[in-house]
JSON list of C-alpha atoms in Angstrom, two decimals:
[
{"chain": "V", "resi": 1, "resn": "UNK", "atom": "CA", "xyz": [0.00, 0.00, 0.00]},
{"chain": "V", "resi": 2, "resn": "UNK", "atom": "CA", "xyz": [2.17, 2.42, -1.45]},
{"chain": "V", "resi": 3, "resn": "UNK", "atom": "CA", "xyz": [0.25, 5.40, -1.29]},
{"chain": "V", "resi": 4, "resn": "UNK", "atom": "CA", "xyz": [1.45, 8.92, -2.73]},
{"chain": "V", "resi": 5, "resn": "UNK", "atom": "CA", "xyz": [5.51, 8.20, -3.00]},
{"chain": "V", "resi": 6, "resn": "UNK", "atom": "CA", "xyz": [8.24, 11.50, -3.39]},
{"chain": "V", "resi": 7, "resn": "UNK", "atom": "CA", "xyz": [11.46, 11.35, -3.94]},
{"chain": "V", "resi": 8, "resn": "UNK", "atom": "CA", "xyz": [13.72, 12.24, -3.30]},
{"chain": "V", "resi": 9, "resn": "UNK", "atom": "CA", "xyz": [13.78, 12.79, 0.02]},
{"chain": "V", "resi": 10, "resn": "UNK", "atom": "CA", "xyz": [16.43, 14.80, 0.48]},
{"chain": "V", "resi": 11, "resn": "UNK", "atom": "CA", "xyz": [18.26, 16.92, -1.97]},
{"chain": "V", "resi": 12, "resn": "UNK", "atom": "CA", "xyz": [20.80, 20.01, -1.89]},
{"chain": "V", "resi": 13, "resn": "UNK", "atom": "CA", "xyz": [20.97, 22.31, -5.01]},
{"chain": "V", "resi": 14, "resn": "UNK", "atom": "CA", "xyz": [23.50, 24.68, -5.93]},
{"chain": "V", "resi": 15, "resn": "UNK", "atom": "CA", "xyz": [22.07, 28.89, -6.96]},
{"chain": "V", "resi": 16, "resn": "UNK", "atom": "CA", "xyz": [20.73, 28.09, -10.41]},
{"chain": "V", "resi": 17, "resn": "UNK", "atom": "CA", "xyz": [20.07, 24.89, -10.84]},
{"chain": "V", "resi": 18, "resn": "UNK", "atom": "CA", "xyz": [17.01, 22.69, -12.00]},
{"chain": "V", "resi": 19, "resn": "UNK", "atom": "CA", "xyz": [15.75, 19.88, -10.56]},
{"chain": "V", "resi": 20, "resn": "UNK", "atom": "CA", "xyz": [12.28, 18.09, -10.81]},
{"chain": "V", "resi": 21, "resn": "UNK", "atom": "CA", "xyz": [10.46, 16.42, -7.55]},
{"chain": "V", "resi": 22, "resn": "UNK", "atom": "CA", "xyz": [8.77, 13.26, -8.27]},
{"chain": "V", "resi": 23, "resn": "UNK", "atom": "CA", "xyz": [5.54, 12.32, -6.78]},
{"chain": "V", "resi": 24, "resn": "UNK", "atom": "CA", "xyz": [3.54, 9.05, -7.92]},
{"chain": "V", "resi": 25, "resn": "UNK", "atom": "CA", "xyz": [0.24, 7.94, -6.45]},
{"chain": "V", "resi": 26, "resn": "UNK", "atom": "CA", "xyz": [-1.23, 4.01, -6.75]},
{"chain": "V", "resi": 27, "resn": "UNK", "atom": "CA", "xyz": [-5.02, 4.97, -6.05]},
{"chain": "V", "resi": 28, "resn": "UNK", "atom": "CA", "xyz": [-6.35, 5.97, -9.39]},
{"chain": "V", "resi": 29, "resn": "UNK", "atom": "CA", "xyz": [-7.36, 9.67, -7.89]},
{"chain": "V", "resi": 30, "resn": "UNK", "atom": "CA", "xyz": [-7.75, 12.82, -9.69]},
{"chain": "V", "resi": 31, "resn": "UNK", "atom": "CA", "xyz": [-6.61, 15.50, -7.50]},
{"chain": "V", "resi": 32, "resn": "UNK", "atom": "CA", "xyz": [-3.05, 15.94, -7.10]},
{"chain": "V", "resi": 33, "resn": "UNK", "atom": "CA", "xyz": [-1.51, 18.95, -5.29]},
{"chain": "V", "resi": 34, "resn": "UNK", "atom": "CA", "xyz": [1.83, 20.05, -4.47]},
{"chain": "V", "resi": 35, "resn": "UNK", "atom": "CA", "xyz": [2.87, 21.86, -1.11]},
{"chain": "V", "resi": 36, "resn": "UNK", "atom": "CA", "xyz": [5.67, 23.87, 0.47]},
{"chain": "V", "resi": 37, "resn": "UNK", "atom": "CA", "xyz": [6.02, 23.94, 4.13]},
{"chain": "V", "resi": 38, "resn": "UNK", "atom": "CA", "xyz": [8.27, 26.88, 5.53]},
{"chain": "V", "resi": 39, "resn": "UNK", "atom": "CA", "xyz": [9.39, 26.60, 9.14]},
{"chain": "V", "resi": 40, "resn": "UNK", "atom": "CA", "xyz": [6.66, 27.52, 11.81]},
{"chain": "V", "resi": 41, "resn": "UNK", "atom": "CA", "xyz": [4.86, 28.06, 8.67]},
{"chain": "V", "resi": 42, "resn": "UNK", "atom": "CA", "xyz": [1.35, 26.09, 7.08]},
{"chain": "V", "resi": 43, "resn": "UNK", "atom": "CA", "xyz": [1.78, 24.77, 4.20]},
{"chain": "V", "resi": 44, "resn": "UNK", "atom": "CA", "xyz": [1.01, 26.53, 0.81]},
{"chain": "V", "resi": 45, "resn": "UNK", "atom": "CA", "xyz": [-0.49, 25.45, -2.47]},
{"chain": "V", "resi": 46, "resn": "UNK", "atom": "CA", "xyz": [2.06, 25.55, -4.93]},
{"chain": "V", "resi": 47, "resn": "UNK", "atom": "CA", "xyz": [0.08, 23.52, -7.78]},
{"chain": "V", "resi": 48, "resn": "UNK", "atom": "CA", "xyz": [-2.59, 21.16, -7.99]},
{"chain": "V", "resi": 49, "resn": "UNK", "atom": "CA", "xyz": [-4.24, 19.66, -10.98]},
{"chain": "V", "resi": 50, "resn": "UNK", "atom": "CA", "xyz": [-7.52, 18.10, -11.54]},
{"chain": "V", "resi": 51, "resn": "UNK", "atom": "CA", "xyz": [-6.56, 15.52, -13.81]},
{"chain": "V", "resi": 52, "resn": "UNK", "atom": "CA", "xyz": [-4.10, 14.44, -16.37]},
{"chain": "V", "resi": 53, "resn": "UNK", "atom": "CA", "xyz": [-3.53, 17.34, -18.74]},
{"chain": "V", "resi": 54, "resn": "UNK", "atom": "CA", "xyz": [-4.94, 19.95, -16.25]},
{"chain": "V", "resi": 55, "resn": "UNK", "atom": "CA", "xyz": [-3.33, 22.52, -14.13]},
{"chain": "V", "resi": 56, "resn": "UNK", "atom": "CA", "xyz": [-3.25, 25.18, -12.07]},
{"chain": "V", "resi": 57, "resn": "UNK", "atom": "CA", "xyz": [-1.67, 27.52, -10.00]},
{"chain": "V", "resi": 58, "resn": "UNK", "atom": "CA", "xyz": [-2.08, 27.87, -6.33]},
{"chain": "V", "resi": 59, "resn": "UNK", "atom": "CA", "xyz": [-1.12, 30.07, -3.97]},
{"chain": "V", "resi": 60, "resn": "UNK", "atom": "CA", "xyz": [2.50, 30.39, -4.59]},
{"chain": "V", "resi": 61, "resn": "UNK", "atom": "CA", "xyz": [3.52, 29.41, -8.30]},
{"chain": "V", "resi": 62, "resn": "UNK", "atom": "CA", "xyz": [6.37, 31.55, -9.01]},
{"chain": "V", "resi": 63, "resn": "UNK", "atom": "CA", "xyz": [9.89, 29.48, -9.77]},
{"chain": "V", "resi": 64, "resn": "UNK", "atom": "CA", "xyz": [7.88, 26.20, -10.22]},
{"chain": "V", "resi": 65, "resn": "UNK", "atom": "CA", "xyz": [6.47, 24.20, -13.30]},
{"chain": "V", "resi": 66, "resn": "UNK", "atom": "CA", "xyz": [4.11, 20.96, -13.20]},
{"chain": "V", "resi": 67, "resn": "UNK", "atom": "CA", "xyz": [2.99, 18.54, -15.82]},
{"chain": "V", "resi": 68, "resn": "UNK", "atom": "CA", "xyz": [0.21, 16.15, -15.83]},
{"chain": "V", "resi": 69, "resn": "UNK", "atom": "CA", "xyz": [0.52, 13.31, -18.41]},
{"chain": "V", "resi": 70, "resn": "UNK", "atom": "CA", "xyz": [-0.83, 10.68, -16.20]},
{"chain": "V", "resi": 71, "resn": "UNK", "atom": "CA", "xyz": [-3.01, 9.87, -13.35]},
{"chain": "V", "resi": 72, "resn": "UNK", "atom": "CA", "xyz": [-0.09, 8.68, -11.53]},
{"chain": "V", "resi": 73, "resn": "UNK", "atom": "CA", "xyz": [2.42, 11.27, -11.69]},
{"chain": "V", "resi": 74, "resn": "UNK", "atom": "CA", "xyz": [2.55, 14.79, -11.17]},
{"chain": "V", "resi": 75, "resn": "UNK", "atom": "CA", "xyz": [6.29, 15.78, -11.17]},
{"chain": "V", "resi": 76, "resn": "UNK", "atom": "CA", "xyz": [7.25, 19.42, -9.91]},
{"chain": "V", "resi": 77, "resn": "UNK", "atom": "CA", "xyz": [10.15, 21.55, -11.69]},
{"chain": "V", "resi": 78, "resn": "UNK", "atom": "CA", "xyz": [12.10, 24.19, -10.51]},
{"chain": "V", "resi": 79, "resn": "UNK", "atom": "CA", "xyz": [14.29, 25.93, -13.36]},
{"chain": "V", "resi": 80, "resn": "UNK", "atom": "CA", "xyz": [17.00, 27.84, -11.74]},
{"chain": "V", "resi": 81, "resn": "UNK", "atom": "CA", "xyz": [16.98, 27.11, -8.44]},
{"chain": "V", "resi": 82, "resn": "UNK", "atom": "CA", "xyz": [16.81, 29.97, -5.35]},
{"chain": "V", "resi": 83, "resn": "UNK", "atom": "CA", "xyz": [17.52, 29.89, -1.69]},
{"chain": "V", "resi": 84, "resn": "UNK", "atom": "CA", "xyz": [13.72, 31.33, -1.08]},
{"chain": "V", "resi": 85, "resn": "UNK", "atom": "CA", "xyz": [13.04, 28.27, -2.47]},
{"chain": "V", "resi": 86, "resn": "UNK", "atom": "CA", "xyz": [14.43, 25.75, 0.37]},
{"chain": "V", "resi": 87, "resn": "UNK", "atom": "CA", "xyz": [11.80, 23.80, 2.04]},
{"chain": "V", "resi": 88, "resn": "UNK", "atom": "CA", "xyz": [9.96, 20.77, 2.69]},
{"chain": "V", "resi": 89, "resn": "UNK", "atom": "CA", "xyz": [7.74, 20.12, -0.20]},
{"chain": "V", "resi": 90, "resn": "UNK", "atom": "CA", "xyz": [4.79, 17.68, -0.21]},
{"chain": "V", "resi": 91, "resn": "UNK", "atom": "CA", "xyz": [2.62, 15.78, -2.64]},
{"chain": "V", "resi": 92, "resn": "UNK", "atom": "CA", "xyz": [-0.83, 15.15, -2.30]},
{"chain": "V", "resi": 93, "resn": "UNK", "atom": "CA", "xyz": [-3.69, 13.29, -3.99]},
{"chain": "V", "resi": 94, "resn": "UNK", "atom": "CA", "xyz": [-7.29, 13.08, -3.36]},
{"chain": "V", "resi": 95, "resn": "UNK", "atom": "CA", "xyz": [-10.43, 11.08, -4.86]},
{"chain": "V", "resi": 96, "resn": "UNK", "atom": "CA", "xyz": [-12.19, 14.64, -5.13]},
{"chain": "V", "resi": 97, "resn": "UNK", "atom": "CA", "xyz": [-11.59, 18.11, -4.03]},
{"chain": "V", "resi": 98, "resn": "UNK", "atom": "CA", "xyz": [-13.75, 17.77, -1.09]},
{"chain": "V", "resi": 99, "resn": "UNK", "atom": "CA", "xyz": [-12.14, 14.78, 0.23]},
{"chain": "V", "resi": 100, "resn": "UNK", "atom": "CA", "xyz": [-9.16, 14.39, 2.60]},
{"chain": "V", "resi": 101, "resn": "UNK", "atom": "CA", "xyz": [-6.13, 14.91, 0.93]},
{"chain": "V", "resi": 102, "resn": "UNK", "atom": "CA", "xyz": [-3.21, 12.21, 1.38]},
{"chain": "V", "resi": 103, "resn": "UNK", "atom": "CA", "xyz": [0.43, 13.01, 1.38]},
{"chain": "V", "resi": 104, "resn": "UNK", "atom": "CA", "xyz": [3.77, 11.83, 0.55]},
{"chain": "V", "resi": 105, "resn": "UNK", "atom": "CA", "xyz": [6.46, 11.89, 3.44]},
{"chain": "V", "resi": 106, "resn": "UNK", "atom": "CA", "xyz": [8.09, 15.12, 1.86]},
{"chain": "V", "resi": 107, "resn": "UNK", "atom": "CA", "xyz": [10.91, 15.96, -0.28]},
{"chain": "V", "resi": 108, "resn": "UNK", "atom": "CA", "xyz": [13.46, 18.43, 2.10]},
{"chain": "V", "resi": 109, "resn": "UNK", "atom": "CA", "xyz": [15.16, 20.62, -0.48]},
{"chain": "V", "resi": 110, "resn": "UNK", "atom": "CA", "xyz": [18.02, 22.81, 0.03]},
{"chain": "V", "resi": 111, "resn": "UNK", "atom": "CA", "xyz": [19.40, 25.36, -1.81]},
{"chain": "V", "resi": 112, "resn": "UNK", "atom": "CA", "xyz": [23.03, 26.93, -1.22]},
{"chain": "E", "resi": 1, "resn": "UNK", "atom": "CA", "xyz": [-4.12, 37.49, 4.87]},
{"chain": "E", "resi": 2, "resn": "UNK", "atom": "CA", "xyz": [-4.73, 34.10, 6.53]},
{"chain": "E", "resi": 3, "resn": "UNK", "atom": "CA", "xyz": [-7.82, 32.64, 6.12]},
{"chain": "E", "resi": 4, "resn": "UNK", "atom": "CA", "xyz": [-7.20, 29.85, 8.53]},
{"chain": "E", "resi": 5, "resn": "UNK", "atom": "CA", "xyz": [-5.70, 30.84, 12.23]},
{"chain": "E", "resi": 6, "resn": "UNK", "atom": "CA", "xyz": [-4.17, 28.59, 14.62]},
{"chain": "E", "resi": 7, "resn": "UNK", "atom": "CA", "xyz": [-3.03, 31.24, 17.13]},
{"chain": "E", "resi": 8, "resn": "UNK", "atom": "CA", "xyz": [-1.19, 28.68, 19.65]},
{"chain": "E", "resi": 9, "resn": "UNK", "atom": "CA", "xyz": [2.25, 27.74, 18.61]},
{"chain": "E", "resi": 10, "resn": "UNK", "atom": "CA", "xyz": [2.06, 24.82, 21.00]},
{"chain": "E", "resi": 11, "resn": "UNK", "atom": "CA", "xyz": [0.41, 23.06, 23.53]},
{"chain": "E", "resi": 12, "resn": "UNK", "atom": "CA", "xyz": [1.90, 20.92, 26.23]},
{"chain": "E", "resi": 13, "resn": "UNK", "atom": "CA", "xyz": [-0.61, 19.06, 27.96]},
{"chain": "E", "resi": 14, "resn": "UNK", "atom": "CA", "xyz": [-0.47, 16.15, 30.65]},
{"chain": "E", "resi": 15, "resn": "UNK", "atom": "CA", "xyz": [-0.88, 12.14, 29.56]},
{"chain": "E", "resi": 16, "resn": "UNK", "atom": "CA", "xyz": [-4.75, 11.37, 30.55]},
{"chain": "E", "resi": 17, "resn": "UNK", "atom": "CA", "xyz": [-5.98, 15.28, 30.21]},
{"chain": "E", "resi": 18, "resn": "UNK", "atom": "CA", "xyz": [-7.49, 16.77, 27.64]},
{"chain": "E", "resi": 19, "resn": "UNK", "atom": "CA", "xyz": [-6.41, 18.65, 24.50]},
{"chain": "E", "resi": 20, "resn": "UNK", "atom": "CA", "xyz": [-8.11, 21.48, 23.20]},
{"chain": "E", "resi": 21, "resn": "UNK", "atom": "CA", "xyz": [-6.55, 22.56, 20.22]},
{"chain": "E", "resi": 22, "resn": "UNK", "atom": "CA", "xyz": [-8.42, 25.81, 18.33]},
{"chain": "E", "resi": 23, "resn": "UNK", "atom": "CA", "xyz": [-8.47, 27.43, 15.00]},
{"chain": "E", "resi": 24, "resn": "UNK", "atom": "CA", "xyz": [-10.39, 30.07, 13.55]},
{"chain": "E", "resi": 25, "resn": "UNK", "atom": "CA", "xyz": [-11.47, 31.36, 9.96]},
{"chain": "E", "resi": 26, "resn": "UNK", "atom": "CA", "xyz": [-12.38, 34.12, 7.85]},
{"chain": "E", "resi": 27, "resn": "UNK", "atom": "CA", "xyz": [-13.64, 33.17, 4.94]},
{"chain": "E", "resi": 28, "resn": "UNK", "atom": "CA", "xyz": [-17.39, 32.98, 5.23]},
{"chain": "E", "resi": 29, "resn": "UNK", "atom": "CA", "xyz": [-17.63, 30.83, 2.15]},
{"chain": "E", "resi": 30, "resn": "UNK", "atom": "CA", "xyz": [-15.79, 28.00, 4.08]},
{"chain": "E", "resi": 31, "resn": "UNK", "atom": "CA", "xyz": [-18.14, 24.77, 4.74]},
{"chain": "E", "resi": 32, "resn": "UNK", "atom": "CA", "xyz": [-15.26, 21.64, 4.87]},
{"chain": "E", "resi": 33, "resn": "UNK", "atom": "CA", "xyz": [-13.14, 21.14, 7.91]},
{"chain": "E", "resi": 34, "resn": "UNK", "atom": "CA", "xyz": [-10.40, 19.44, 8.52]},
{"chain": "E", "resi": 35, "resn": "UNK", "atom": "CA", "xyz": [-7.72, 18.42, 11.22]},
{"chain": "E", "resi": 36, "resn": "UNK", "atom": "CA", "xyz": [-4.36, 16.93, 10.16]},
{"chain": "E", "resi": 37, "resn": "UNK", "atom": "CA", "xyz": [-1.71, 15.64, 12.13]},
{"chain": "E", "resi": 38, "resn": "UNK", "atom": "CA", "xyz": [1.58, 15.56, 11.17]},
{"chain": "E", "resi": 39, "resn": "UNK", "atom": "CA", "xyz": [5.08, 13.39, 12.89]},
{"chain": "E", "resi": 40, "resn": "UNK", "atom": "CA", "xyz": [8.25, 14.81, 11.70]},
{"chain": "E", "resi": 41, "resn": "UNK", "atom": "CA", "xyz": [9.77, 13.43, 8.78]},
{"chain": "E", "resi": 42, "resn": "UNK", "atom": "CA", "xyz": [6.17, 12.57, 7.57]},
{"chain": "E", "resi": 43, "resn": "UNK", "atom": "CA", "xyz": [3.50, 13.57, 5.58]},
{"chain": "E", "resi": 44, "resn": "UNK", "atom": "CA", "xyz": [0.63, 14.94, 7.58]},
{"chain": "E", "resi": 45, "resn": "UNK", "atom": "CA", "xyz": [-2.32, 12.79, 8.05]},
{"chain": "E", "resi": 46, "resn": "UNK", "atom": "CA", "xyz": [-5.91, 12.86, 7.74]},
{"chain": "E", "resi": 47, "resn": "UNK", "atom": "CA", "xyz": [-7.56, 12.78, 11.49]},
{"chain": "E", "resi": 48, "resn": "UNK", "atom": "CA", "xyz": [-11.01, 14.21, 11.36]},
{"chain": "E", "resi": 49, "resn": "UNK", "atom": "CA", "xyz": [-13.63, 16.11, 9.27]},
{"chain": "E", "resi": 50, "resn": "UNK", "atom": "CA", "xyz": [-16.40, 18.07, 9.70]},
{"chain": "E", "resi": 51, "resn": "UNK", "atom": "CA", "xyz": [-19.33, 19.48, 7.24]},
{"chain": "E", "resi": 52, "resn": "UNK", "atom": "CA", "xyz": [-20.58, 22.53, 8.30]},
{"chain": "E", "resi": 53, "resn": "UNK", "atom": "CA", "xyz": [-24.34, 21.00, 8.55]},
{"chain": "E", "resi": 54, "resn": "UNK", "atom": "CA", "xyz": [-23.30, 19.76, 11.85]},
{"chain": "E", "resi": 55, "resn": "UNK", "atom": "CA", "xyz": [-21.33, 21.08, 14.91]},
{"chain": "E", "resi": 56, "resn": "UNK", "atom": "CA", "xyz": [-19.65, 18.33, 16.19]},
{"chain": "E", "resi": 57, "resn": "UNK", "atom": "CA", "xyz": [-18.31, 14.91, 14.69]},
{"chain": "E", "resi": 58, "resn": "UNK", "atom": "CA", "xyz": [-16.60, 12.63, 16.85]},
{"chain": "E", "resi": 59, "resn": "UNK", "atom": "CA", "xyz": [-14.30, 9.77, 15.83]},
{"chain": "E", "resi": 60, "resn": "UNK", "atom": "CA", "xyz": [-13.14, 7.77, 19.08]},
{"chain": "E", "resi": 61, "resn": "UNK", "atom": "CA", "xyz": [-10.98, 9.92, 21.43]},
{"chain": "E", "resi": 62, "resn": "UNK", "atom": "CA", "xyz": [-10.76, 12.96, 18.85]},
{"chain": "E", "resi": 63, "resn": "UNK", "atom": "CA", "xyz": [-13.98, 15.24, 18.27]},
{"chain": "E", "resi": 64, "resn": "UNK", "atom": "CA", "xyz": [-14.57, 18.58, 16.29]},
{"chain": "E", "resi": 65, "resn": "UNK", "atom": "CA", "xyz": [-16.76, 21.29, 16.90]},
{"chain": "E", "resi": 66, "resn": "UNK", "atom": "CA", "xyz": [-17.82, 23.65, 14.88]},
{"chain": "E", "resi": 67, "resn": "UNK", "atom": "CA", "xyz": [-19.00, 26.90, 15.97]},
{"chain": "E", "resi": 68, "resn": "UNK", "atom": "CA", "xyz": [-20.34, 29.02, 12.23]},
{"chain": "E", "resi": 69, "resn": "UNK", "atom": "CA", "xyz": [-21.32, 31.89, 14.06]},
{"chain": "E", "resi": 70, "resn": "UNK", "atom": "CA", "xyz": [-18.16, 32.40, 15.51]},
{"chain": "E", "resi": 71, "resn": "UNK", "atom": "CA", "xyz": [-16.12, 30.95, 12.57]},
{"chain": "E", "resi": 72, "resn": "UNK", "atom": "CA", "xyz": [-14.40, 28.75, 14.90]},
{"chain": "E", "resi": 73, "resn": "UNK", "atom": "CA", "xyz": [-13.20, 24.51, 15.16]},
{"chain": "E", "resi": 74, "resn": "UNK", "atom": "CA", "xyz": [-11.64, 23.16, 17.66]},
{"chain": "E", "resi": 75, "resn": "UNK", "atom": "CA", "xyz": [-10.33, 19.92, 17.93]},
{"chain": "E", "resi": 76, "resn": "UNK", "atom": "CA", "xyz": [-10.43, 17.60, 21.46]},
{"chain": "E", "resi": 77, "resn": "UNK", "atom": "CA", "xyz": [-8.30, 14.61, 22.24]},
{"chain": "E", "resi": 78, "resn": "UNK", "atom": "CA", "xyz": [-9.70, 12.50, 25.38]},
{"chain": "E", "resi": 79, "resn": "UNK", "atom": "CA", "xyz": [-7.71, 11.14, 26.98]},
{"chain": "E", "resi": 80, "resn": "UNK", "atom": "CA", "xyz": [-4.38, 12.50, 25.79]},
{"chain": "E", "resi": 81, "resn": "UNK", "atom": "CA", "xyz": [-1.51, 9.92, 25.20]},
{"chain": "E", "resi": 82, "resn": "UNK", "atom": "CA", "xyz": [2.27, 10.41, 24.52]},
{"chain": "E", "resi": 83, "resn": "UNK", "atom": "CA", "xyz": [1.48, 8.99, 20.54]},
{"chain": "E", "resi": 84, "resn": "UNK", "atom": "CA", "xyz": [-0.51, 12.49, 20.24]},
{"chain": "E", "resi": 85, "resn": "UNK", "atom": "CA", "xyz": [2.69, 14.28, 20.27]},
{"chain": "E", "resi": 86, "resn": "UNK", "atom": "CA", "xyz": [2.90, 16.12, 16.78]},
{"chain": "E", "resi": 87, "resn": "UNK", "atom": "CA", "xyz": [1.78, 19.02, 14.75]},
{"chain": "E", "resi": 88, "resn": "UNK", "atom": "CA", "xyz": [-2.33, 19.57, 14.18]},
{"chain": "E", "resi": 89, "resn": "UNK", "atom": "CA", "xyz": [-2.90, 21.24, 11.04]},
{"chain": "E", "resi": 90, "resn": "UNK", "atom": "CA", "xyz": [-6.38, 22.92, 10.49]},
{"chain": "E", "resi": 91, "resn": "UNK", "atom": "CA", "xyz": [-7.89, 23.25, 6.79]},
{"chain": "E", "resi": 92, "resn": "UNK", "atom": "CA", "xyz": [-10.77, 24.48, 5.38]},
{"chain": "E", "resi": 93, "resn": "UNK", "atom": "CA", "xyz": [-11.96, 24.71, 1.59]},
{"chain": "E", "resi": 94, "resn": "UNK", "atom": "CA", "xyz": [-15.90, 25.05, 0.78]},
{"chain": "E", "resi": 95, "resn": "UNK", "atom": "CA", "xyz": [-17.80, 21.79, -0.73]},
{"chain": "E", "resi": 96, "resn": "UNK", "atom": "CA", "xyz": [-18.09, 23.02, -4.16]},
{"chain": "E", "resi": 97, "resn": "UNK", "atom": "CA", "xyz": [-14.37, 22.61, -4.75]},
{"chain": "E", "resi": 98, "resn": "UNK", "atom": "CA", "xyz": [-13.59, 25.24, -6.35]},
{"chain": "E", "resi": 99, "resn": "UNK", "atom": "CA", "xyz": [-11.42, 26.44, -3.66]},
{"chain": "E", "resi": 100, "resn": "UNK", "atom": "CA", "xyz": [-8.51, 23.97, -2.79]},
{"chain": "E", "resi": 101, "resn": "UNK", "atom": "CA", "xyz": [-7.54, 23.64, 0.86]},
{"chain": "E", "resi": 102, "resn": "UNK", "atom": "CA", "xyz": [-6.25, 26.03, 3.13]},
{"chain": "E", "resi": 103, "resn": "UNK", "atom": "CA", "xyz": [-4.15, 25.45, 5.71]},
{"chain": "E", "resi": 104, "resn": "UNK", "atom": "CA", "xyz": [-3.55, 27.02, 9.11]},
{"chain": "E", "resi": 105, "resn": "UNK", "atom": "CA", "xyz": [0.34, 27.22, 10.36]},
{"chain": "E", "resi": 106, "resn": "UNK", "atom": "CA", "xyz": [-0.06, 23.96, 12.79]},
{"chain": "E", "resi": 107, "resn": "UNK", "atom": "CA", "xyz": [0.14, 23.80, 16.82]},
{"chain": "E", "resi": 108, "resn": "UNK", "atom": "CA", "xyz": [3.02, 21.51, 17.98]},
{"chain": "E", "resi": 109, "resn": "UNK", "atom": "CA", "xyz": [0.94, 19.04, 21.14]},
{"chain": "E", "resi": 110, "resn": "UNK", "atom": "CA", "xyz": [3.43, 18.10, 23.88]},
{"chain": "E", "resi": 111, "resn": "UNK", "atom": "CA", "xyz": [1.80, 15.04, 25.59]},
{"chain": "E", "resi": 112, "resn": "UNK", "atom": "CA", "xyz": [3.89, 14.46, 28.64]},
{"chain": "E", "resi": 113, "resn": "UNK", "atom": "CA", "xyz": [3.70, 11.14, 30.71]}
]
């Protein structure tokens, strides 16, 4: 019972560098969102999609790409990487919007 | 401007006592409820729900209430165990989905035996 699976889990990143975050989910669900989580902070909506081959941007986009080709997989990109942009970042998935969201155990990205 | 408050930081609270942990919101159009709980180095985890057509939902020792008028939740844990240690998120989003789920900044529980 895999679940919603990241990796990595951890990762350090040189100023201007790319990277992509994986996240995979086994339970055929729509919604898939990805998350930062700041210290002491909540965690914000970076992207979520709807379904394969839809996206949108949450509440804080900027620095990040996502693709949706599949149910399964909703990868996250950052193009040239920033310190603002070390954090924990999480995948979710969900059967509907209005259902509980479930997450992966978190990718902790650094950026130096 | 955040939409869901968790104005504690933390809680420490003794093993067998209860814990109240409280959150409050601002956006009127908010009808879905929900507590998360999260262990570090893990994903947070679904704990409890509530619809706001009720004012209280109760799921073994953890129940919600729901107070509309004041645009408050708060969650209980009876009786508190050491295994409660960990962040409680709050998150709200209305039923219609077209708002995705906010999230309040957590509350760190101290159970201590």
């Amino acid at each position: 019972n895999a679940g919603v699976t990241q990796t990595p889990k951890f990762r350090i990143l040189k100023i201007g560098q790319s990277m992509t975050l994986q996240c995979a989910q086994d339970m055929n669900h729509n919604y898939m969102y990805w998350y930062r989580q700041d210290p002491g902070m909540g965690l914000k909506l970076i992207y979520y999609s709807v379904g394969a081959g839809i996206t949108d941007k949450g509440e804080v986009p900027n620095g990040y790409n996502v693709s949706r080709s599949t149910t399964e997989d909703f990868p996250l990109r950052l193009e040239l990487a920033a310190p603002s942009q070390t954090s924990v970042y999480f995948c979710a998935s969900s059967d509907s919007s209005n259902q509980p969201q479930h997450f992966g155990d978190g990718t902790r990205l650094s950026i130096l | 401007d955040q939409q869901v408050k968790q104005n504690s930081p933390s809680l420490s609270v003794q093993e067998g006592r209860i814990s109240i942990l409280n959150c409050d919101y601002t956006n009127s159009m908010f009808d879905y409820f929900l507590w998360y709980k999260k262990y570090p180095a893990e994903g947070p985890t679904f704990l409890i729900s509530i619809s706001s057509i009720k004012d209280k939902n109760e799921d073994g020792r953890f129940t919600v209430f729901l107070n509309k008028s004041a645009k408050h939740l708060s969650l209980h844990i009876v009786p508190s165990q050491p295994g409660d240690s960990a962040v409680y998120f709050c998150a709200a989003s209305d039923h219609s989905g077209n708002t995705p789920l906010v999230f309040g900044k957590g509350t760190r529980l101290s159970v201590i035996a």
